[in-house]
Amino acid sequence: MTFEALGARAGALAAAPYRPPADDLPPALAALSYDGYRAITFRPGESLRLGNLFSAQLFHRGFLQRKRVDLFVQPRQGPPRPVAYASRLFDLGPGLAGASFPGDLGFAGFRLHYAFDRARPEAQEEFLVFLGASYFRLRGLGQEYGLSARAAAIGTGLPAPEEFPDFVAHWICEPEEGARAITVLSLLDSPSLAGAYRFVVEPGDPSRIAVSATLHPRRPIERLGLAPLTSMFVHGQNGPGARGADGFDDFRPQVHDSDGLAVETPGDRLWRPLVNGRRAPQVSAFRAEPLKGFGLLQRERSFAAYLDVQARHESRPSLWVEPARDEAAGGAFAAGEIQLFEIPSREEYMDNIVAAFVPREPAAPGRPLALAYGLTTVGAEPAPGMPGHLARVVSTRVGSAERLRPTNPPSPARRLYVVDFEGPGLAGATGIAADVSASAGTMVDPVTEPVPQTGGWRLYVEWRPPAEMPPGDVVLRAHLVRGGAKISETWDAVA
């Protein structure tokens, strides 16, 4: 199997009517509880060896993972080899002890392991998971799993139900001995489109995936999200105090896998802090023509910010999406916008944040869409693979501006925004000011000062809303300047 052959298969699949996957899960597996499914574990001794540095383990079907995914190993020479199901590959747990299932059951997905310490090829760690619809999760060395990527998002944020395409088959390509990268070919299918994906994965610090894809629409798609990222944000710095957002009664100061969206366009980078607790979903759009890059980032990296010993939110990866050079210049990412969806949620097991690039030109049958982009895990910034020439926003806090004569309750007509910046050119600098603006209302008395504890700078600015709020969002923006030159990314928040 090659990427070109898989693309031809996807084209033929899209030319035929969509056939939903068979719902053939045995009753004992369909009836599993969350705990019963978690009790099913793959036996490590049955791992698929892939060269001397990689291996794969498999996921059983059951509970919510009902759909079958066909798995193949593509040797360096010869035809692909199907991976056959057998119950003996798994410890089925106490609830299914002694059970056996038919050999055509198939699998729900797989995960890849890698010897980060090349001197100890037997000590391999999990770093990539393909499980559920077209979702996959990647982590770098020393990181915990956090946000997810997926192949495509269809209809996110529209009134009709969202469509979730499925990876229906994967071909894991056997790497050369000692290779640092491994390739996975994946076939995508859904009522609206079929597609072929190639993932060239290089684990490390950071981990990277070079993604190539060809999408074949079956029918017009009103909103197609490319390179979508999905994450969780329950509460954080921009929680209580943001207009229209409820607080959270939690001993942990922050709970999230990502705390903001970054969008890179020619000459600027925008930072939108995430907010939860609103009464209704929030949809925001950021024009990016051409797109240089975007990501859902976890910028807060201290344990004290979370105080969660088990979840280790401070170790969750960010993901940065960067179109290939040709794609940014004149391909799928040349014209369109980044759309951000913030869905109200009080459960930390629910991914309630989605960000994706939506092309200006709608997808339609007969117009295959080719795309190429990179995915890079990010830890503390500045980070490899991300532009680092601008100072970055590291925190956003909102509260009453009535600090001398406070009222109870605080007046909604005076809100103080405090924005901290860190990065290039700030430590020990002088003469730094801020440009601020609001799409409605007034930004009053912006003041900047150095923060010697961090080497950064802080902006204080009061926002006073208009007498009558306009329909839609009120957007506040600010960036740092020195000598008339912009030296920071643009802080962008919904008041």
Coordinates of C-alpha atoms in Angstrom, one line a residue:
M1 CA 0.0 0.0 0.0
T2 CA 1.2 3.4 -1.0
F3 CA -0.2 6.9 -0.3
E4 CA -0.9 7.2 -4.1
A5 CA -2.8 3.9 -4.1
L6 CA -4.7 4.8 -1.0
G7 CA -5.7 8.1 -2.6
A8 CA -7.1 6.3 -5.6
R9 CA -9.1 4.0 -3.2
A10 CA -10.5 7.0 -1.4
G11 CA -11.6 8.5 -4.7
A12 CA -13.4 5.3 -5.7
L13 CA -15.0 5.1 -2.3
A14 CA -16.3 8.7 -2.6
A15 CA -17.8 8.0 -6.0
A16 CA -20.0 5.3 -4.5
P17 CA -22.9 5.8 -2.0
Y18 CA -21.8 5.9 1.6
R19 CA -22.1 2.6 3.5
P20 CA -22.3 3.0 7.3
P21 CA -20.2 0.5 9.2
A22 CA -21.9 -2.7 10.4
D23 CA -23.1 -2.6 14.0
D24 CA -21.9 -6.2 14.7
L25 CA -20.6 -5.8 18.2
P26 CA -21.3 -8.9 20.4
P27 CA -23.8 -8.1 23.1
A28 CA -21.3 -8.8 25.9
L29 CA -19.0 -6.1 24.5
A30 CA -21.8 -3.6 23.7
A31 CA -23.1 -3.9 27.3
L32 CA -19.7 -3.1 28.9
S33 CA -19.6 -0.2 31.4
Y34 CA -16.8 2.4 31.4
D35 CA -14.9 0.4 34.1
G36 CA -15.5 -2.9 32.4
Y37 CA -14.0 -1.6 29.2
R38 CA -11.0 -0.1 31.0
A39 CA -10.4 -3.5 32.5
I40 CA -9.6 -4.9 29.0
T41 CA -5.8 -4.5 28.5
F42 CA -3.5 -5.6 25.7
R43 CA -0.8 -8.1 26.7
P44 CA 2.5 -6.3 26.1
G45 CA 4.2 -9.6 25.1
E46 CA 1.9 -9.6 22.0
S47 CA 3.1 -6.2 20.7
L48 CA 3.7 -5.8 17.0
R49 CA 7.5 -5.2 16.6
L50 CA 8.2 -2.5 14.0
G51 CA 12.0 -2.3 13.5
N52 CA 14.0 -2.3 16.6
L53 CA 12.8 1.0 18.1
F54 CA 9.0 1.0 17.5
S55 CA 6.1 -1.3 18.4
A56 CA 2.3 -1.2 18.3
Q57 CA -0.4 -2.3 20.8
L58 CA -4.0 -2.7 19.9
F59 CA -7.4 -1.6 21.4
H60 CA -10.3 -4.0 21.9
R61 CA -13.8 -3.1 20.7
G62 CA -16.5 -2.5 23.3
F63 CA -18.4 0.1 25.3
L64 CA -18.3 3.4 23.2
Q65 CA -15.6 2.0 20.9
R66 CA -18.1 0.0 18.8
K67 CA -16.8 0.5 15.2
R68 CA -14.3 -1.9 13.6
V69 CA -11.0 -0.5 12.2
D70 CA -9.1 -2.8 9.9
L71 CA -5.3 -2.9 10.7
F72 CA -2.5 -3.9 8.4
V73 CA 1.3 -4.0 8.8
Q74 CA 3.0 -2.9 5.5
P75 CA 6.4 -4.7 5.4
R76 CA 9.4 -3.0 3.8
Q77 CA 9.0 -5.5 0.9
G78 CA 5.9 -7.2 -0.3
P79 CA 2.1 -6.9 0.2
P80 CA 0.5 -5.6 3.4
R81 CA -0.2 -8.2 6.2
P82 CA -3.6 -8.1 7.9
V83 CA -3.4 -8.0 11.7
A84 CA -5.7 -10.8 12.9
Y85 CA -7.9 -10.5 16.0
A86 CA -7.6 -13.2 18.7
S87 CA -9.0 -13.0 22.2
R88 CA -5.7 -14.3 23.6
L89 CA -4.0 -10.9 22.7
F90 CA -5.9 -9.3 25.6
D91 CA -6.5 -9.7 29.3
L92 CA -10.3 -9.2 29.1
G93 CA -10.7 -8.4 32.8
P94 CA -12.8 -10.0 35.5
G95 CA -16.2 -9.3 33.8
L96 CA -15.2 -11.2 30.6
A97 CA -12.9 -13.8 32.2
G98 CA -12.9 -16.9 30.0
A99 CA -14.8 -15.3 27.1
S100 CA -13.7 -15.7 23.5
F101 CA -14.8 -13.7 20.5
P102 CA -14.8 -14.5 16.8
G103 CA -11.6 -13.9 14.7
D104 CA -13.4 -11.3 12.5
L105 CA -14.1 -9.0 15.4
G106 CA -11.3 -6.6 14.5
F107 CA -10.0 -3.8 16.6
A108 CA -11.0 -0.3 17.7
G109 CA -7.6 1.3 17.1
F110 CA -3.9 1.1 18.1
R111 CA -1.1 2.9 19.9
L112 CA 2.6 3.3 19.0
H113 CA 5.5 2.9 21.3
Y114 CA 9.1 4.2 20.8
A115 CA 12.5 3.8 22.5
F116 CA 13.2 7.4 23.4
D117 CA 16.5 6.2 24.8
R118 CA 18.0 4.6 21.7
A119 CA 20.6 2.8 23.8
R120 CA 17.7 0.8 25.4
P121 CA 15.5 -0.3 22.5
E122 CA 13.6 -2.7 24.8
A123 CA 12.4 0.3 27.0
Q124 CA 9.7 1.7 24.8
E125 CA 7.1 4.3 25.8
E126 CA 3.7 5.0 24.3
F127 CA 3.6 8.3 22.3
L128 CA 0.7 8.2 19.8
V129 CA -2.8 6.8 19.9
F130 CA -5.4 6.4 17.1
L131 CA -8.7 5.6 18.8
G132 CA -12.3 6.7 18.0
A133 CA -13.6 8.3 14.8
S134 CA -10.6 10.1 13.3
Y135 CA -9.1 11.3 16.6
F136 CA -5.4 10.8 17.4
R137 CA -3.3 12.0 20.4
L138 CA 0.4 12.8 20.3
R139 CA 2.9 13.5 23.1
G140 CA 6.5 14.5 23.3
L141 CA 9.1 13.1 25.7
G142 CA 8.2 13.7 29.3
Q143 CA 4.7 14.9 28.5
E144 CA 1.2 13.6 29.4
Y145 CA -1.5 13.1 26.9
G146 CA -3.8 16.1 26.6
L147 CA -5.6 17.6 23.6
S148 CA -6.4 15.6 20.5
A149 CA -6.0 16.2 16.8
R150 CA -8.3 14.7 14.2
A151 CA -8.5 14.3 10.4
A152 CA -11.4 16.5 9.6
A153 CA -14.3 18.3 11.3
I154 CA -17.6 18.6 9.4
G155 CA -20.4 20.9 10.5
T156 CA -18.9 22.0 13.8
G157 CA -20.9 24.8 15.4
L158 CA -23.8 24.5 12.8
P159 CA -27.4 24.0 14.0
A160 CA -27.5 20.5 12.5
P161 CA -25.6 17.7 14.3
E162 CA -21.9 17.5 13.7
E163 CA -20.6 14.7 11.4
F164 CA -17.6 12.7 12.7
P165 CA -15.7 11.0 9.9
D166 CA -14.1 7.6 10.8
F167 CA -10.7 6.1 10.1
V168 CA -11.9 2.7 8.7
A169 CA -8.4 1.2 8.1
H170 CA -4.8 1.9 8.9
W171 CA -1.6 0.6 7.4
I172 CA 1.4 0.8 9.7
C173 CA 4.6 0.8 7.6
E174 CA 7.5 -1.1 9.0
P175 CA 10.5 1.3 9.4
E176 CA 14.1 0.5 8.7
E177 CA 16.2 -0.7 11.6
G178 CA 17.2 2.3 13.7
A179 CA 14.8 4.7 11.9
R180 CA 13.7 7.6 14.0
A181 CA 10.4 8.0 12.1
I182 CA 7.5 5.7 11.3
T183 CA 4.7 6.1 8.6
V184 CA 1.0 5.4 9.0
L185 CA -1.4 5.4 6.1
S186 CA -5.1 5.8 7.0
L187 CA -8.4 5.6 5.0
L188 CA -11.1 8.0 6.1
D189 CA -14.8 7.7 5.3
S190 CA -18.1 9.5 6.2
P191 CA -21.4 10.4 4.6
S192 CA -19.9 13.6 3.3
L193 CA -16.4 12.6 2.1
A194 CA -13.7 10.0 1.9
G195 CA -10.0 10.6 2.2
A196 CA -6.5 9.3 2.3
Y197 CA -4.0 10.3 5.0
R198 CA -0.3 9.8 5.4
F199 CA 1.3 10.5 8.8
V200 CA 5.1 10.5 9.0
V201 CA 5.7 10.5 12.7
E202 CA 9.0 11.4 14.5
P203 CA 8.7 11.0 18.3
G204 CA 11.1 13.0 20.5
D205 CA 11.3 16.3 22.3
P206 CA 9.3 17.7 20.5
S207 CA 7.4 15.0 18.6
R208 CA 6.4 15.9 15.1
I209 CA 3.9 14.5 12.4
A210 CA 4.1 15.5 8.8
V211 CA 0.5 15.1 7.5
S212 CA -0.4 14.7 3.8
A213 CA -4.0 14.1 2.7
T214 CA -6.3 14.0 -0.2
L215 CA -10.0 14.5 0.5
H216 CA -12.8 13.6 -1.9
P217 CA -16.2 15.2 -1.1
R218 CA -19.3 13.1 -1.8
R219 CA -21.6 16.1 -1.4
P220 CA -21.3 19.9 -0.8
I221 CA -19.9 20.6 2.7
E222 CA -21.0 23.9 4.3
R223 CA -18.3 24.0 6.9
L224 CA -15.2 21.7 6.6
G225 CA -12.6 22.1 9.3
L226 CA -9.0 21.2 8.3
A227 CA -6.3 20.2 10.8
P228 CA -8.8 20.4 13.7
L229 CA -7.7 20.3 17.3
T230 CA -9.9 19.4 20.2
S231 CA -9.2 20.2 23.8
M232 CA -10.6 20.7 27.3
F233 CA -11.0 24.0 29.2
V234 CA -13.1 24.0 32.4
H235 CA -11.7 27.0 34.2
G236 CA -8.5 29.1 34.4
Q237 CA -7.2 32.6 34.6
N238 CA -9.9 34.1 32.4
G239 CA -12.8 32.4 34.2
P240 CA -14.6 34.3 37.0
G241 CA -14.7 37.9 36.0
A242 CA -15.3 37.4 32.3
R243 CA -18.7 38.9 31.3
G244 CA -21.4 36.3 31.2
A245 CA -19.2 33.5 32.6
D246 CA -20.0 31.6 35.8
G247 CA -17.4 30.7 38.3
F248 CA -16.4 27.1 39.4
D249 CA -16.3 25.8 42.9
D250 CA -13.1 23.7 42.7
F251 CA -10.1 23.4 45.0
R252 CA -7.8 23.5 42.0
P253 CA -7.0 27.0 40.7
Q254 CA -7.1 25.9 37.1
V255 CA -8.4 22.9 35.2
H256 CA -7.6 22.7 31.4
D257 CA -5.5 21.0 28.7
S258 CA -5.2 24.2 26.8
D259 CA -5.6 27.8 27.9
G260 CA -5.6 29.7 24.6
L261 CA -5.6 29.8 20.8
A262 CA -2.6 31.2 18.9
V263 CA -3.0 32.2 15.3
E264 CA 0.0 33.2 13.2
T265 CA -0.5 35.4 10.1
P266 CA 2.0 37.4 8.0
G267 CA 3.5 40.0 10.4
D268 CA 1.4 39.2 13.5
R269 CA 0.4 36.5 16.0
L270 CA -2.9 36.6 17.8
W271 CA -3.6 35.2 21.3
R272 CA -7.2 34.4 22.4
P273 CA -7.5 33.2 26.0
L274 CA -10.2 30.6 26.4
V275 CA -13.3 31.1 28.5
N276 CA -15.9 28.6 29.9
G277 CA -19.0 29.1 31.9
R278 CA -21.0 31.1 29.4
R279 CA -24.7 30.4 28.9
A280 CA -24.3 29.3 25.2
P281 CA -21.6 28.1 22.9
Q282 CA -19.2 30.8 21.7
V283 CA -18.1 30.8 18.0
S284 CA -15.2 33.1 17.0
A285 CA -13.4 33.5 13.6
F286 CA -10.0 34.9 12.8
R287 CA -9.1 35.7 9.2
A288 CA -5.9 34.0 8.1
E289 CA -4.9 34.6 4.5
P290 CA -2.5 33.0 4.2
L291 CA -2.3 31.0 7.3
K292 CA 1.2 30.7 8.8
G293 CA 0.2 28.5 11.7
F294 CA -2.1 28.0 14.6
G295 CA -2.4 26.0 17.8
L296 CA -4.2 25.3 21.0
L297 CA -1.6 26.0 23.6
Q298 CA -1.0 25.2 27.3
R299 CA 1.1 28.1 28.4
E300 CA 0.6 27.8 32.1
R301 CA 3.4 25.3 33.1
S302 CA 3.6 25.4 36.9
F303 CA 2.2 22.8 39.2
A304 CA 1.1 25.5 41.6
A305 CA -1.4 26.7 39.0
Y306 CA -3.3 23.4 39.0
L307 CA -2.5 21.5 42.2
D308 CA -3.6 18.3 40.6
V309 CA -1.1 15.5 41.5
Q310 CA -2.7 12.9 39.2
A311 CA -3.8 14.9 36.1
R312 CA -0.5 16.8 35.8
H313 CA -2.0 19.5 33.6
E314 CA 1.3 21.4 33.6
S315 CA 2.7 18.5 31.5
R316 CA 0.0 18.4 28.9
P317 CA 1.3 19.2 25.3
S318 CA 0.3 22.1 23.1
L319 CA 0.0 21.3 19.4
W320 CA 1.2 23.7 16.7
V321 CA -0.2 23.3 13.1
E322 CA 2.0 24.7 10.3
P323 CA 1.0 24.4 6.7
A324 CA 3.7 23.2 4.3
R325 CA 5.2 26.1 2.4
D326 CA 3.3 25.4 -0.9
E327 CA 0.1 24.9 1.0
A328 CA 0.4 28.3 2.8
A329 CA 1.3 30.0 -0.5
G330 CA -1.5 28.7 -2.8
G331 CA -3.0 25.5 -1.4
A332 CA -5.8 24.6 0.9
F333 CA -4.6 27.0 3.7
A334 CA -4.1 30.1 1.4
A335 CA -7.6 31.7 2.0
G336 CA -9.9 31.2 5.0
E337 CA -10.2 31.6 8.7
I338 CA -9.5 29.9 12.0
Q339 CA -12.7 29.1 13.7
L340 CA -12.8 28.6 17.5
F341 CA -15.7 26.9 19.2
E342 CA -16.0 27.2 23.0
I343 CA -18.8 24.9 24.4
P344 CA -20.0 25.4 28.0
S345 CA -19.0 22.4 30.1
R346 CA -18.6 21.5 33.8
E347 CA -17.0 18.1 33.2
E348 CA -13.3 17.8 32.7
Y349 CA -13.6 14.5 30.8
M350 CA -15.5 16.4 28.0
D351 CA -13.5 18.1 25.2
N352 CA -15.3 21.3 24.8
I353 CA -12.9 23.4 22.7
V354 CA -12.4 23.0 18.9
A355 CA -10.2 25.0 16.6
A356 CA -9.8 24.4 12.9
F357 CA -8.9 26.1 9.6
V358 CA -12.0 26.6 7.4
P359 CA -11.3 27.3 3.8
R360 CA -13.1 30.3 2.2
E361 CA -14.1 28.0 -0.8
P362 CA -16.7 25.4 0.3
A363 CA -15.9 21.8 -0.5
A364 CA -17.9 20.2 -3.3
P365 CA -17.9 16.9 -5.2
G366 CA -15.6 16.7 -8.1
R367 CA -13.0 19.0 -6.5
P368 CA -10.5 16.9 -4.5
L369 CA -8.7 18.8 -1.8
A370 CA -5.0 18.1 -1.3
L371 CA -3.3 19.4 1.9
A372 CA 0.0 19.1 3.7
Y373 CA 0.8 20.4 7.1
G374 CA 3.0 19.7 10.2
L375 CA 1.9 19.0 13.8
T376 CA 4.4 19.7 16.5
T377 CA 4.1 19.1 20.3
V378 CA 5.0 22.2 22.3
G379 CA 6.0 22.4 26.0
A380 CA 7.4 25.6 27.5
E381 CA 7.8 28.5 25.1
P382 CA 9.8 29.7 23.3
A383 CA 9.6 26.3 21.5
P384 CA 11.1 24.6 18.5
G385 CA 8.8 24.8 15.5
M386 CA 7.0 28.0 16.6
P387 CA 7.9 31.5 15.6
G388 CA 9.7 33.2 18.5
H389 CA 10.3 36.8 17.4
L390 CA 7.3 38.3 19.3
A391 CA 6.8 38.4 23.1
R392 CA 3.8 36.3 24.1
V393 CA 0.8 36.7 26.4
V394 CA 1.2 34.4 29.5
S395 CA -1.8 35.4 31.6
T396 CA -5.1 37.3 31.4
R397 CA -7.0 38.3 34.5
V398 CA -10.2 40.2 34.8
G399 CA -11.7 41.9 37.9
S400 CA -13.4 45.0 39.2
A401 CA -11.7 48.3 38.5
E402 CA -13.2 49.8 41.7
R403 CA -10.2 49.1 43.9
L404 CA -10.3 52.2 46.1
R405 CA -14.1 52.5 46.6
P406 CA -15.5 49.1 45.8
T407 CA -19.3 48.6 45.5
N408 CA -21.1 45.4 46.4
P409 CA -21.8 43.9 43.9
P410 CA -19.1 45.4 41.7
S411 CA -20.2 47.7 39.0
P412 CA -20.3 46.0 35.5
A413 CA -19.5 49.4 34.0
R414 CA -15.9 49.3 35.2
R415 CA -13.8 46.2 34.4
L416 CA -10.0 45.9 34.8
Y417 CA -8.0 43.7 32.5
V418 CA -4.5 42.7 33.6
V419 CA -2.4 41.1 30.8
D420 CA 1.1 39.7 31.4
F421 CA 3.7 39.4 28.6
E422 CA 7.0 37.5 28.5
G423 CA 9.5 36.8 25.8
P424 CA 12.1 38.4 23.5
G425 CA 13.2 42.0 24.2
L426 CA 11.3 42.5 27.5
A427 CA 13.8 41.7 30.3
G428 CA 15.5 44.9 31.4
A429 CA 13.8 46.9 28.7
T430 CA 12.5 50.5 29.1
G431 CA 10.1 52.6 27.1
I432 CA 7.5 50.0 26.5
A433 CA 3.9 51.1 25.9
A434 CA 0.7 49.5 24.7
D435 CA -1.6 50.0 21.8
V436 CA -5.2 49.1 22.9
S437 CA -8.6 49.1 21.2
A438 CA -12.2 48.0 21.7
S439 CA -14.9 47.2 19.1
A440 CA -17.4 48.9 21.5
G441 CA -17.0 50.9 24.7
T442 CA -13.8 52.6 25.8
M443 CA -10.4 51.4 26.9
V444 CA -9.3 53.8 29.7
D445 CA -5.8 54.7 31.0
P446 CA -3.6 51.8 29.8
V447 CA -0.5 51.5 32.0
T448 CA 2.5 49.2 31.5
E449 CA 5.2 48.3 33.9
P450 CA 8.0 45.8 34.2
V451 CA 7.5 42.6 36.2
P452 CA 11.0 42.0 37.8
Q453 CA 9.9 38.6 39.2
T454 CA 9.5 37.2 35.7
G455 CA 11.4 39.5 33.4
G456 CA 8.2 40.4 31.6
W457 CA 5.9 43.3 31.3
R458 CA 2.3 43.9 32.6
L459 CA -0.5 45.9 31.0
Y460 CA -3.3 47.3 33.1
V461 CA -6.3 48.7 31.2
E462 CA -9.9 49.5 32.2
W463 CA -12.7 48.7 29.8
R464 CA -15.9 50.7 30.1
P465 CA -18.8 49.2 28.1
P466 CA -21.1 51.4 26.0
A467 CA -24.5 52.6 27.4
E468 CA -26.1 50.0 25.1
M469 CA -24.3 46.8 24.2
P470 CA -24.2 46.0 20.5
P471 CA -25.3 42.6 19.2
G472 CA -22.6 40.1 18.9
D473 CA -19.1 40.1 20.5
V474 CA -17.2 43.0 21.9
V475 CA -13.5 42.4 21.1
L476 CA -10.7 44.0 23.1
R477 CA -7.2 44.0 21.6
A478 CA -3.8 45.1 22.8
H479 CA -0.1 44.7 22.0
L480 CA 3.2 46.1 23.3
V481 CA 5.2 48.6 21.3
R482 CA 8.6 50.2 21.7
G483 CA 9.8 53.2 19.6
G484 CA 6.7 52.7 17.4
A485 CA 7.6 49.1 16.6
K486 CA 5.3 46.2 17.6
I487 CA 7.2 43.8 19.9
S488 CA 4.5 41.4 21.1
E489 CA 1.7 39.2 19.8
T490 CA -1.8 40.7 19.8
W491 CA -3.9 40.0 22.9
D492 CA -7.5 39.4 21.7
A493 CA -10.4 38.8 24.1
V494 CA -14.1 38.9 24.1
A495 CA -15.3 41.4 26.8

